[in-house]
CSV table of N, CA and C in Angstrom, one decimal:
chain,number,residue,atom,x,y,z
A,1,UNK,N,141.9,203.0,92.7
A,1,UNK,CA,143.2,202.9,93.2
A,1,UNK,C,143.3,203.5,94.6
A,2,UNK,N,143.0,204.5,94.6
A,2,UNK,CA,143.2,205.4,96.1
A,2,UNK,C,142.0,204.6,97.1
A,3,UNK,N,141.1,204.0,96.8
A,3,UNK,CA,140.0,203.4,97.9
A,3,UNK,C,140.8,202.1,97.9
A,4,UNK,N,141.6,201.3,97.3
A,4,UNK,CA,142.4,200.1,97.4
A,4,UNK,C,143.3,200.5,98.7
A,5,UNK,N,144.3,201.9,98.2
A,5,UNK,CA,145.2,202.0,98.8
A,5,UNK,C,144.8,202.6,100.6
A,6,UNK,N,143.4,203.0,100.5
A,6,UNK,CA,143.0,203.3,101.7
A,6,UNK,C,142.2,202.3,102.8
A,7,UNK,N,141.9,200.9,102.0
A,7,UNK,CA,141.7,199.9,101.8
A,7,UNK,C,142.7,199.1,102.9
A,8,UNK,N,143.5,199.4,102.2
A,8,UNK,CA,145.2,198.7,102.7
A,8,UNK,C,145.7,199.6,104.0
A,9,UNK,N,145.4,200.8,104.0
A,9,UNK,CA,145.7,201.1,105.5
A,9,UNK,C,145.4,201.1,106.5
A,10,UNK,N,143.7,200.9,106.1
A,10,UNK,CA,142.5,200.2,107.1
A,10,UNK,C,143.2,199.0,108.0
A,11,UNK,N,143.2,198.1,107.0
A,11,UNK,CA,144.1,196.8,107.4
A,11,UNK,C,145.0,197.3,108.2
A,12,UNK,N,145.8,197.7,107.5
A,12,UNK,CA,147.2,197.9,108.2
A,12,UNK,C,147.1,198.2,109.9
A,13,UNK,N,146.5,199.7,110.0
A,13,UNK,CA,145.9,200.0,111.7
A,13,UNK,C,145.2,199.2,112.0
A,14,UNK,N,144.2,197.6,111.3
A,14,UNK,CA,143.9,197.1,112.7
A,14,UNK,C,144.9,196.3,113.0
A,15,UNK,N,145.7,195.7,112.2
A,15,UNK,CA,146.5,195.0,112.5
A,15,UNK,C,147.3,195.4,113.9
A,16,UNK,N,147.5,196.5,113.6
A,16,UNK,CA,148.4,197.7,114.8
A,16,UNK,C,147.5,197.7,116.0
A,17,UNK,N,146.3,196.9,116.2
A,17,UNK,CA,145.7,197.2,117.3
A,17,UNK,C,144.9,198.9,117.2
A,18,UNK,N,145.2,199.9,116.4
A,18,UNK,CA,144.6,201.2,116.8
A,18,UNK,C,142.5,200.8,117.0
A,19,UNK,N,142.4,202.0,117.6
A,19,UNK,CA,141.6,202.5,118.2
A,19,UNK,C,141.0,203.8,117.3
A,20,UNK,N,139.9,203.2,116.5
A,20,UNK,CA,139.4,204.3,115.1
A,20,UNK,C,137.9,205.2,115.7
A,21,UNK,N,137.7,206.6,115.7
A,21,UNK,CA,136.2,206.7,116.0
A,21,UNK,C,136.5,207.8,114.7
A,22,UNK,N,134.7,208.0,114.3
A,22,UNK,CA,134.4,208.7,113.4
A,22,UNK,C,133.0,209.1,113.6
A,23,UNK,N,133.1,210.8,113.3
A,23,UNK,CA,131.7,211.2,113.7
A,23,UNK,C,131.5,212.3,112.4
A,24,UNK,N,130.5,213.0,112.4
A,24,UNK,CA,130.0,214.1,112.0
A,24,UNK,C,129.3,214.8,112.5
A,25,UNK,N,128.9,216.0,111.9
A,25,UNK,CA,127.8,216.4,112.5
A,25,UNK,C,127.3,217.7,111.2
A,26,UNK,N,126.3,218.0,111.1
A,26,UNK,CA,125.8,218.8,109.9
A,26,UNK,C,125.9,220.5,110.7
A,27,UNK,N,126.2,221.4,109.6
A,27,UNK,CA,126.2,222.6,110.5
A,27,UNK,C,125.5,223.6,109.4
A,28,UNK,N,124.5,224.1,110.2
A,28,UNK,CA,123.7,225.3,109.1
A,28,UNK,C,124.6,226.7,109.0
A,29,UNK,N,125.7,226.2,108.2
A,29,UNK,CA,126.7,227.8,108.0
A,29,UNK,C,127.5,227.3,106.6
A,30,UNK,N,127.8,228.3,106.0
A,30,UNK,CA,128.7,228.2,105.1
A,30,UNK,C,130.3,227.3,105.2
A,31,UNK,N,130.6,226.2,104.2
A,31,UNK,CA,132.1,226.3,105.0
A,31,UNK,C,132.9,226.9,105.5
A,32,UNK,N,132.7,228.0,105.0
A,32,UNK,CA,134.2,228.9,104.7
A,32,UNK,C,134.1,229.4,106.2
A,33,UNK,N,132.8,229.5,106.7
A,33,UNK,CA,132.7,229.8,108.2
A,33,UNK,C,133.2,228.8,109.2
A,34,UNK,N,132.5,227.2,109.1
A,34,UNK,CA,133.3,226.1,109.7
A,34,UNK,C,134.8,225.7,109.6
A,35,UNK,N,134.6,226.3,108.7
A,35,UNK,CA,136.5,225.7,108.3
A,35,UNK,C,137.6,227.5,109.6
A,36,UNK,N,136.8,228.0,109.4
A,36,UNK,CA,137.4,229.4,110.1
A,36,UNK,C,137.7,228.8,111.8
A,37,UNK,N,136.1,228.3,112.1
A,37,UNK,CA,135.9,228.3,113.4
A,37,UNK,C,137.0,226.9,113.4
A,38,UNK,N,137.5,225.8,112.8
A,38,UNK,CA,137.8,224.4,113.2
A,38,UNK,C,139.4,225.2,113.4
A,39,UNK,N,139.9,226.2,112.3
A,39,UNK,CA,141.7,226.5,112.4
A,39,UNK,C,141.8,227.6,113.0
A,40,UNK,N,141.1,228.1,114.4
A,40,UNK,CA,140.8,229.3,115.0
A,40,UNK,C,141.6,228.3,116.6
A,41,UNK,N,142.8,227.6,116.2
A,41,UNK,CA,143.6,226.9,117.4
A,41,UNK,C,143.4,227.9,118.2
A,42,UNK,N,144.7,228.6,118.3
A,42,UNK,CA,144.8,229.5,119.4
A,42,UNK,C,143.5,230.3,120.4
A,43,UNK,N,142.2,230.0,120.0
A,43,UNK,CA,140.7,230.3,120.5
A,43,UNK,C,140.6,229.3,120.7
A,44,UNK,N,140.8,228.2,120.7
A,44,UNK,CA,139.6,226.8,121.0
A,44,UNK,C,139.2,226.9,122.0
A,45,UNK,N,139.7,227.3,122.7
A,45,UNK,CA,138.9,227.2,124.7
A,45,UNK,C,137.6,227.9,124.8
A,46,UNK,N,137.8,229.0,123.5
A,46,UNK,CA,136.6,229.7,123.8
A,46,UNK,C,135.5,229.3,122.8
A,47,UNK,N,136.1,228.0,122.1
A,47,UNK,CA,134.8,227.5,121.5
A,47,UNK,C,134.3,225.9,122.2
A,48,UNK,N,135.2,225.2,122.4
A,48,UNK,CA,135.1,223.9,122.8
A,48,UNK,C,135.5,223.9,124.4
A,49,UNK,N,134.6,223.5,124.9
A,49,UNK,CA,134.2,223.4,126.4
A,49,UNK,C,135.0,222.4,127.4
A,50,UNK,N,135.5,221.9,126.5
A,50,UNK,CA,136.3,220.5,127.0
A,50,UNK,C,138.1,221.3,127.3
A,51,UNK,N,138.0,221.9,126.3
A,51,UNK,CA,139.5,222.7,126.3
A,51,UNK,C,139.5,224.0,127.2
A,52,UNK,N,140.6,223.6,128.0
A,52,UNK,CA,140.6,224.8,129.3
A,52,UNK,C,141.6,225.8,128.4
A,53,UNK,N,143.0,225.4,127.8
A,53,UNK,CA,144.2,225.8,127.5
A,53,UNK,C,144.7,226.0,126.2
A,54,UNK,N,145.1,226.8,125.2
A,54,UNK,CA,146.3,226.9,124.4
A,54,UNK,C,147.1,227.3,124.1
A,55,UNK,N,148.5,226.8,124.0
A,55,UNK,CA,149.7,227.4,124.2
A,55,UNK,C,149.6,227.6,122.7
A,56,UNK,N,150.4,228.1,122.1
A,56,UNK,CA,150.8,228.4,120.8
A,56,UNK,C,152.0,228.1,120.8
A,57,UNK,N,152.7,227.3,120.3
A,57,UNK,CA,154.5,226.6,120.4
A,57,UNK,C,154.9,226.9,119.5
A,58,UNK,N,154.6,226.7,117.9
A,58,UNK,CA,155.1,227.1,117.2
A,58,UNK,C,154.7,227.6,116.1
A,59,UNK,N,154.5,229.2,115.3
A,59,UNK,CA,153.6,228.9,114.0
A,59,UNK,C,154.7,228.6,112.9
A,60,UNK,N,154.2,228.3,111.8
A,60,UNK,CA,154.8,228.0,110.6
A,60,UNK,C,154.2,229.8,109.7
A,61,UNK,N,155.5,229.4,108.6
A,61,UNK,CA,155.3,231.3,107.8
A,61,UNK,C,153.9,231.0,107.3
A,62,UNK,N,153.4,229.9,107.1
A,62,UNK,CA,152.3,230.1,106.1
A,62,UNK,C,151.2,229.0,106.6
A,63,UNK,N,150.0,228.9,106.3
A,63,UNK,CA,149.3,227.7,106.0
A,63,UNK,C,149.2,227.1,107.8
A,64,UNK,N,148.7,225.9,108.0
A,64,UNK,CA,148.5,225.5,109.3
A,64,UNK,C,150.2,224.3,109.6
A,65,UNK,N,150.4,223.7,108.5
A,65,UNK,CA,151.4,222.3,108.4
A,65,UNK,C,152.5,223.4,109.4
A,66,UNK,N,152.9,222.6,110.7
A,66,UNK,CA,153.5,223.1,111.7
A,66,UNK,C,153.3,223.3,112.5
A,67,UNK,N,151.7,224.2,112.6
A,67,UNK,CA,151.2,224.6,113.5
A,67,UNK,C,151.5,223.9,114.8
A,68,UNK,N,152.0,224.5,115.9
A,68,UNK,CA,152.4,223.0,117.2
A,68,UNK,C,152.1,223.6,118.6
A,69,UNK,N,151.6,222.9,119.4
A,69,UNK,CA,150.0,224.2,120.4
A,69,UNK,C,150.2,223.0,121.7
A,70,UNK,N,150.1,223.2,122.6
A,70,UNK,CA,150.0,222.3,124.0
A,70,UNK,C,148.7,222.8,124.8
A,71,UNK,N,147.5,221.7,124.5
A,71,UNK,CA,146.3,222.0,124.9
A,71,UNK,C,146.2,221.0,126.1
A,72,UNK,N,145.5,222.0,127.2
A,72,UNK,CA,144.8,221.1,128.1
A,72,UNK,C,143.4,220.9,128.2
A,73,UNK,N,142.9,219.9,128.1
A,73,UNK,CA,141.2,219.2,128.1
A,73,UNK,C,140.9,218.4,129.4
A,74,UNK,N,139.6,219.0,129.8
A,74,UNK,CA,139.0,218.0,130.7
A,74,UNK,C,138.3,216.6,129.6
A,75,UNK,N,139.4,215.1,130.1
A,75,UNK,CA,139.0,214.1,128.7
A,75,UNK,C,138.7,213.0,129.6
A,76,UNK,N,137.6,212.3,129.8
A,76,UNK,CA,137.4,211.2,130.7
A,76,UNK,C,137.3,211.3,132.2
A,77,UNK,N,136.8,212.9,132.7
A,77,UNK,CA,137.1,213.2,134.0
A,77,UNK,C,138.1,213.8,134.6
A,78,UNK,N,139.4,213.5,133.9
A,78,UNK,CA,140.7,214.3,134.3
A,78,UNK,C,141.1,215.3,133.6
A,79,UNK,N,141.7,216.2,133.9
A,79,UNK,CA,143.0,217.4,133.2
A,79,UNK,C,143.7,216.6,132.4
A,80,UNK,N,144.1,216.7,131.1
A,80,UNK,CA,145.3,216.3,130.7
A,80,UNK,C,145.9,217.3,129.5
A,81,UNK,N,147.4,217.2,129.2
A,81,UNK,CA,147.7,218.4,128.6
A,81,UNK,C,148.9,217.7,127.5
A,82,UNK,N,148.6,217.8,126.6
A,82,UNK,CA,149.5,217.2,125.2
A,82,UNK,C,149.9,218.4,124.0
A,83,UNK,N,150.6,217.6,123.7
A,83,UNK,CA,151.4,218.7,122.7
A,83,UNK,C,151.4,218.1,121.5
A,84,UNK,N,150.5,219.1,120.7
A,84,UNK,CA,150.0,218.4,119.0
A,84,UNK,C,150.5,219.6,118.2
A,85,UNK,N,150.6,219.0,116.5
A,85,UNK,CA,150.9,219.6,115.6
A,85,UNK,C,150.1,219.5,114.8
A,86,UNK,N,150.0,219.9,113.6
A,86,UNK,CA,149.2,220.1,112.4
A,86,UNK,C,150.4,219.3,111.3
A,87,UNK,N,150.0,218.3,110.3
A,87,UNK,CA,151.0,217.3,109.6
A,87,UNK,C,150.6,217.6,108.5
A,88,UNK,N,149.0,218.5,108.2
A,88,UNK,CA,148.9,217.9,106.8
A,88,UNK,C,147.5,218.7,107.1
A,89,UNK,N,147.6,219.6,105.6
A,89,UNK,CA,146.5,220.6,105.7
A,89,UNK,C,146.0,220.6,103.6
A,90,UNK,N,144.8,220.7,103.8
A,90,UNK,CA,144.4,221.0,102.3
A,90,UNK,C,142.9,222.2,103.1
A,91,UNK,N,144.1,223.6,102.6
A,91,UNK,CA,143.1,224.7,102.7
A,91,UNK,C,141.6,224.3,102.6
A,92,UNK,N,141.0,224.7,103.7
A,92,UNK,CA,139.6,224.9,103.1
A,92,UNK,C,138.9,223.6,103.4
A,93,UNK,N,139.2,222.4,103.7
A,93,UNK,CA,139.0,221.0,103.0
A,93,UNK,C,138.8,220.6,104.9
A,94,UNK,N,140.9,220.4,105.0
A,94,UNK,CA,140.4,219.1,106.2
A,94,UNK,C,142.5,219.5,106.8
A,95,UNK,N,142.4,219.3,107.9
A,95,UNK,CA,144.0,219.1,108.1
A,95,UNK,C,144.0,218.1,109.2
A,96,UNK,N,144.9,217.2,109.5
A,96,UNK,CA,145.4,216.3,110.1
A,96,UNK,C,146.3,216.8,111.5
A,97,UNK,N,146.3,216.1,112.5
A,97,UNK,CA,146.9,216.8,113.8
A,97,UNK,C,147.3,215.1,114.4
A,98,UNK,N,148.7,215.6,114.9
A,98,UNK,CA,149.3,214.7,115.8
A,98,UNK,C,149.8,215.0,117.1
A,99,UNK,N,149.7,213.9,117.8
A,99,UNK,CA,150.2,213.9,119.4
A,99,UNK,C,150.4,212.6,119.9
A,100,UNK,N,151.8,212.6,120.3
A,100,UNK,CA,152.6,211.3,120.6
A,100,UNK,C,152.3,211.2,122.2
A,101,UNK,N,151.8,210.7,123.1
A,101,UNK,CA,151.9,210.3,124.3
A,101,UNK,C,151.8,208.8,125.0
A,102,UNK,N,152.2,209.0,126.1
A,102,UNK,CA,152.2,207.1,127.1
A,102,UNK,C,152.1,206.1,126.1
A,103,UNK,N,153.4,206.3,124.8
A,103,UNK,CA,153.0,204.7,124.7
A,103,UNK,C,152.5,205.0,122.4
A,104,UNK,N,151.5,205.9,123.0
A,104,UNK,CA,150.5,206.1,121.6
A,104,UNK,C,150.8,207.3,120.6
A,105,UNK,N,150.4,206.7,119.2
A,105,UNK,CA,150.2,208.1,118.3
A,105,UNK,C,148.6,208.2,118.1
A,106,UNK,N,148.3,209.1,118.5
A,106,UNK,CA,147.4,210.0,118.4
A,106,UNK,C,147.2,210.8,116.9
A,107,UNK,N,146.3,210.5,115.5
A,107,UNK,CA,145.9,211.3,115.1
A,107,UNK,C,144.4,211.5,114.7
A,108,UNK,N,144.4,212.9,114.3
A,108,UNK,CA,142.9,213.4,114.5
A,108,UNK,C,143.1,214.0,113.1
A,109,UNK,N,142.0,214.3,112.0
A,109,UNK,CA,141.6,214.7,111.1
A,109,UNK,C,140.3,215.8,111.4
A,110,UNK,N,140.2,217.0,110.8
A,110,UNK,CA,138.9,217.6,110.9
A,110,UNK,C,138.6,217.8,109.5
A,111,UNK,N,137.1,217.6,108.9
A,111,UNK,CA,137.3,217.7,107.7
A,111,UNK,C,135.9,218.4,107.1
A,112,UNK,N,136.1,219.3,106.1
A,112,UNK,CA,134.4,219.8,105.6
A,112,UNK,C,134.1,220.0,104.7
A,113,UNK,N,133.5,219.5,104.3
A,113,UNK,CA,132.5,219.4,103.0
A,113,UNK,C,131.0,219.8,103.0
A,114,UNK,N,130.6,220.6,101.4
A,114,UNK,CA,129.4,220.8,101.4
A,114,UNK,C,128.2,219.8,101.7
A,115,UNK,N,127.5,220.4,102.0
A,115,UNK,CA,126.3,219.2,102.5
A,115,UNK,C,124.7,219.9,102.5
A,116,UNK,N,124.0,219.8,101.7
A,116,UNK,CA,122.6,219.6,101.8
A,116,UNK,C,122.7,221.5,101.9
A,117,UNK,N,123.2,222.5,101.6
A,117,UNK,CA,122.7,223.6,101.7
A,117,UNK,C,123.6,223.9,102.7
A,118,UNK,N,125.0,223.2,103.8
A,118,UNK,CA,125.3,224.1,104.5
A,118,UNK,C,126.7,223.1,104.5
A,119,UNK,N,126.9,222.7,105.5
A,119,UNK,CA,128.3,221.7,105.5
A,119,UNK,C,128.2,220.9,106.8
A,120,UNK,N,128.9,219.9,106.2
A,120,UNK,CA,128.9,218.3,107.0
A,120,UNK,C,130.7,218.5,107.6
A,121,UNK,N,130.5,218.0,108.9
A,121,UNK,CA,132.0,218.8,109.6
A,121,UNK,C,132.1,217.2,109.8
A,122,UNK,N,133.2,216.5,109.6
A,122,UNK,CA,133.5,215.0,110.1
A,122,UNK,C,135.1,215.4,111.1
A,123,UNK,N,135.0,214.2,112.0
A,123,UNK,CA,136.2,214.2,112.6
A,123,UNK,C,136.4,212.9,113.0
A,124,UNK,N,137.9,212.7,112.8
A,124,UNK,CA,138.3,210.9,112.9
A,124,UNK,C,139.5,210.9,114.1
A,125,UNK,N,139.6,210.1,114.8
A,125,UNK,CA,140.2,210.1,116.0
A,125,UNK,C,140.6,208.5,116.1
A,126,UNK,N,142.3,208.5,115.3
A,126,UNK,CA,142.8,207.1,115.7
A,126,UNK,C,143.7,207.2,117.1
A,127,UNK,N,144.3,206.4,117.7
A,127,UNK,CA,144.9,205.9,118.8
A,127,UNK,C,145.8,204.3,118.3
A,128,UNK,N,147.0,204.6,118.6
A,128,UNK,CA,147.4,203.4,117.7
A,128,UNK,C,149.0,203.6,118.5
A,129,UNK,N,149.5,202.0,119.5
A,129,UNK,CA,150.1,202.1,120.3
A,129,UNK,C,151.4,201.8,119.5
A,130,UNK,N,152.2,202.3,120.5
A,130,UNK,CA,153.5,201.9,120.0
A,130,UNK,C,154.5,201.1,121.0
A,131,UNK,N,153.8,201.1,122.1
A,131,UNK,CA,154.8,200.3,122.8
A,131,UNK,C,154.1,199.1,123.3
A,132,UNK,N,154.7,198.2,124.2
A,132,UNK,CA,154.1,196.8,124.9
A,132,UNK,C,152.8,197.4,125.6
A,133,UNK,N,153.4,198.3,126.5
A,133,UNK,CA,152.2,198.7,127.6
A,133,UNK,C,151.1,199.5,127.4
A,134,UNK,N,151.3,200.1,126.1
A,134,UNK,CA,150.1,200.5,125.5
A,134,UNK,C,149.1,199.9,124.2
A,135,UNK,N,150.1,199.1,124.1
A,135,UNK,CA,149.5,197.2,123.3
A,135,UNK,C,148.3,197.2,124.5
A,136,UNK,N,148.8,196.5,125.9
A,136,UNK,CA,148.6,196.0,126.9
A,136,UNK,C,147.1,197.5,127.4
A,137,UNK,N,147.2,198.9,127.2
A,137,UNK,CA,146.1,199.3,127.3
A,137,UNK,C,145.0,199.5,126.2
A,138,UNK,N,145.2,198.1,125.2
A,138,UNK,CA,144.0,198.2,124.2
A,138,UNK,C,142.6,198.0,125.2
A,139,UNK,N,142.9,196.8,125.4
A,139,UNK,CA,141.4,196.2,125.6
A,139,UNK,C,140.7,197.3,126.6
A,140,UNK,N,141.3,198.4,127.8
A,140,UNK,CA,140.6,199.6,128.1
A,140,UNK,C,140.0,200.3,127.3
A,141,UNK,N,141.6,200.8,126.3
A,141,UNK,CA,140.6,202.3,125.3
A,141,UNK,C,139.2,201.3,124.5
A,142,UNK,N,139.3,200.4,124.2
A,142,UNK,CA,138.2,199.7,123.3
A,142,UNK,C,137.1,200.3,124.3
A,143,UNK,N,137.2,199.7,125.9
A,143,UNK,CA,135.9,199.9,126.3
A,143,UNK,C,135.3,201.7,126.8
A,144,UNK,N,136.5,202.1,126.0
A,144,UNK,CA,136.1,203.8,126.8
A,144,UNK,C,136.1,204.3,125.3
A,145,UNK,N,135.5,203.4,124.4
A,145,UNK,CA,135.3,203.9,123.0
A,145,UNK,C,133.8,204.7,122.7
A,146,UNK,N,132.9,204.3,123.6
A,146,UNK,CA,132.1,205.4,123.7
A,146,UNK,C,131.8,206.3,124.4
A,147,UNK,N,132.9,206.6,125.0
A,147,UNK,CA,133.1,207.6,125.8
A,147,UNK,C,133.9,208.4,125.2
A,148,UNK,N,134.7,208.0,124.1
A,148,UNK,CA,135.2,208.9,123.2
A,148,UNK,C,134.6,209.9,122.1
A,149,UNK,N,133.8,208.3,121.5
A,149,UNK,CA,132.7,209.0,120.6
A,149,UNK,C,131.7,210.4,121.3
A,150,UNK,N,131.6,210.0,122.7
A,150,UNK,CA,130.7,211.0,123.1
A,150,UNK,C,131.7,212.3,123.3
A,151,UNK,N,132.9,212.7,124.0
A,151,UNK,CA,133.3,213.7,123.8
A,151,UNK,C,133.8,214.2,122.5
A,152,UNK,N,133.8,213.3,121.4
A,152,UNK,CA,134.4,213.9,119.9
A,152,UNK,C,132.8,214.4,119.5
A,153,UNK,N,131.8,213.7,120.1
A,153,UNK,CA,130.5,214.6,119.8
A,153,UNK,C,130.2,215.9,120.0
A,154,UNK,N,130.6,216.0,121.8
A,154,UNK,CA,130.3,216.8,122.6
A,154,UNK,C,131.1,218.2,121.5
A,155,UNK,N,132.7,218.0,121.3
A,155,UNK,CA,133.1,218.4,120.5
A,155,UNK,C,133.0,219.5,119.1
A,156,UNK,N,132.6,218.5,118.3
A,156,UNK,CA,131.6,219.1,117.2
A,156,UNK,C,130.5,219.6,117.3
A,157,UNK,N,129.7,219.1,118.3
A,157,UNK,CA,128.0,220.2,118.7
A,157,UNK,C,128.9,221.8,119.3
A,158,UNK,N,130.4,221.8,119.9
A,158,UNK,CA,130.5,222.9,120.3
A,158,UNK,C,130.6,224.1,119.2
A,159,UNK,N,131.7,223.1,118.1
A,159,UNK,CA,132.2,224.0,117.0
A,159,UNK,C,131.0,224.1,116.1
A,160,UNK,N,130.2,223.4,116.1
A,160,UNK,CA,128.9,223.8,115.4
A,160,UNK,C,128.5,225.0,115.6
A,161,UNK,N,128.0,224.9,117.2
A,161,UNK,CA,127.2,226.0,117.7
A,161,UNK,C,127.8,227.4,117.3
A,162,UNK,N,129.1,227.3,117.6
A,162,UNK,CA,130.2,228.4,117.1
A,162,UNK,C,129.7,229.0,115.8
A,163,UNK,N,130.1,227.7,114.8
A,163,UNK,CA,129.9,228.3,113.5
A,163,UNK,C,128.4,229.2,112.9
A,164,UNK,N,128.0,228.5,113.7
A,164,UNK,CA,126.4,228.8,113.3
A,164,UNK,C,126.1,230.6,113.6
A,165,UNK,N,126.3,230.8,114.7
A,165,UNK,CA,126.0,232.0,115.5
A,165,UNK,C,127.4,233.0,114.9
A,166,UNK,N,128.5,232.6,114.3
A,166,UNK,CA,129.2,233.2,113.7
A,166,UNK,C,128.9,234.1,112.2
A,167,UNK,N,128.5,232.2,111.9
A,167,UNK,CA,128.5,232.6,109.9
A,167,UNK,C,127.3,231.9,109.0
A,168,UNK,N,126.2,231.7,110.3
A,168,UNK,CA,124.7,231.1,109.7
A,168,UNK,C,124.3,231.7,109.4
């Protein structure tokens, strides 16, 4: 039922035109260490290379769902600075992050699971427009699709390294 229904949303975003990347990467640490280093927002800069900036905008009393932070990244060559929240968290597991800009929703999943003796860290990165002119900038992001994959790599080798030298 739930791989039907996830089935059906597949569909659904391409229909929408979105823009899907999905990666992993294996990390020799415990979860409970990866999952520390992935919801350690207010530090990212000092783990991920790409991220110059984090604001903290809003915490929630509990848990990450809330969490709302305006980060600036060096992404494709340029500075850019967006304002994301946390939508959806299962302690320990994986939480979901949003950011609305030019046009697009933006969401990102980080997610971790055991794997082979340490844990497998995945991250999913849709892009899915909402207006004409970001209709009209599909056929770009398509071609800057591995140039995505490479900084969502760049990414996870950072939080890896993190984890490792933390909680390996």
């Amino acid at each position: 039922m739930l791989a039907a229904a996830g089935a059906a949303a597949a569909r659904e975003r391409a229909r929408e035109g979105a823009v899907n990347v999905e990666m992993h990467v294996d990390v020799a640490a415990p979860r409970q260490a990866v999952w520390a280093v992935t919801t350690d927002i207010e530090n990212a800069a000092d783990t991920i290379r790409a991220i110059e900036r984090v604001e903290i905008l809003e915490r929630p009393a509990e848990g990450l769902v809330g969490l709302r932070w305006r980060e600036t990244r060096t992404i494709f060559g340029k500075t850019a600075t967006e304002v994301m929240w946390i939508t959806e968290e299962v302690p320990g597991v994986r939480y979901r992050t949003r950011a609305e800009s030019h046009g697009f929703v933006y969401v990102s999943a980080l997610i971790v699971a055991d794997h082979e003796g340490g844990t497998r860290l995945t991250m999913t990165h849709e892009s899915t427009p909402q207006t004409l002119l970001a209709r009209l900038m599909l056929l770009p992001m398509l071609l800057f699709k591995g140039a995505m994959r490479k900084a969502i790599a760049q990414d996870l080798a950072d939080i890896k390294a993190r984890a490792e030298r933390s909680g390996g």
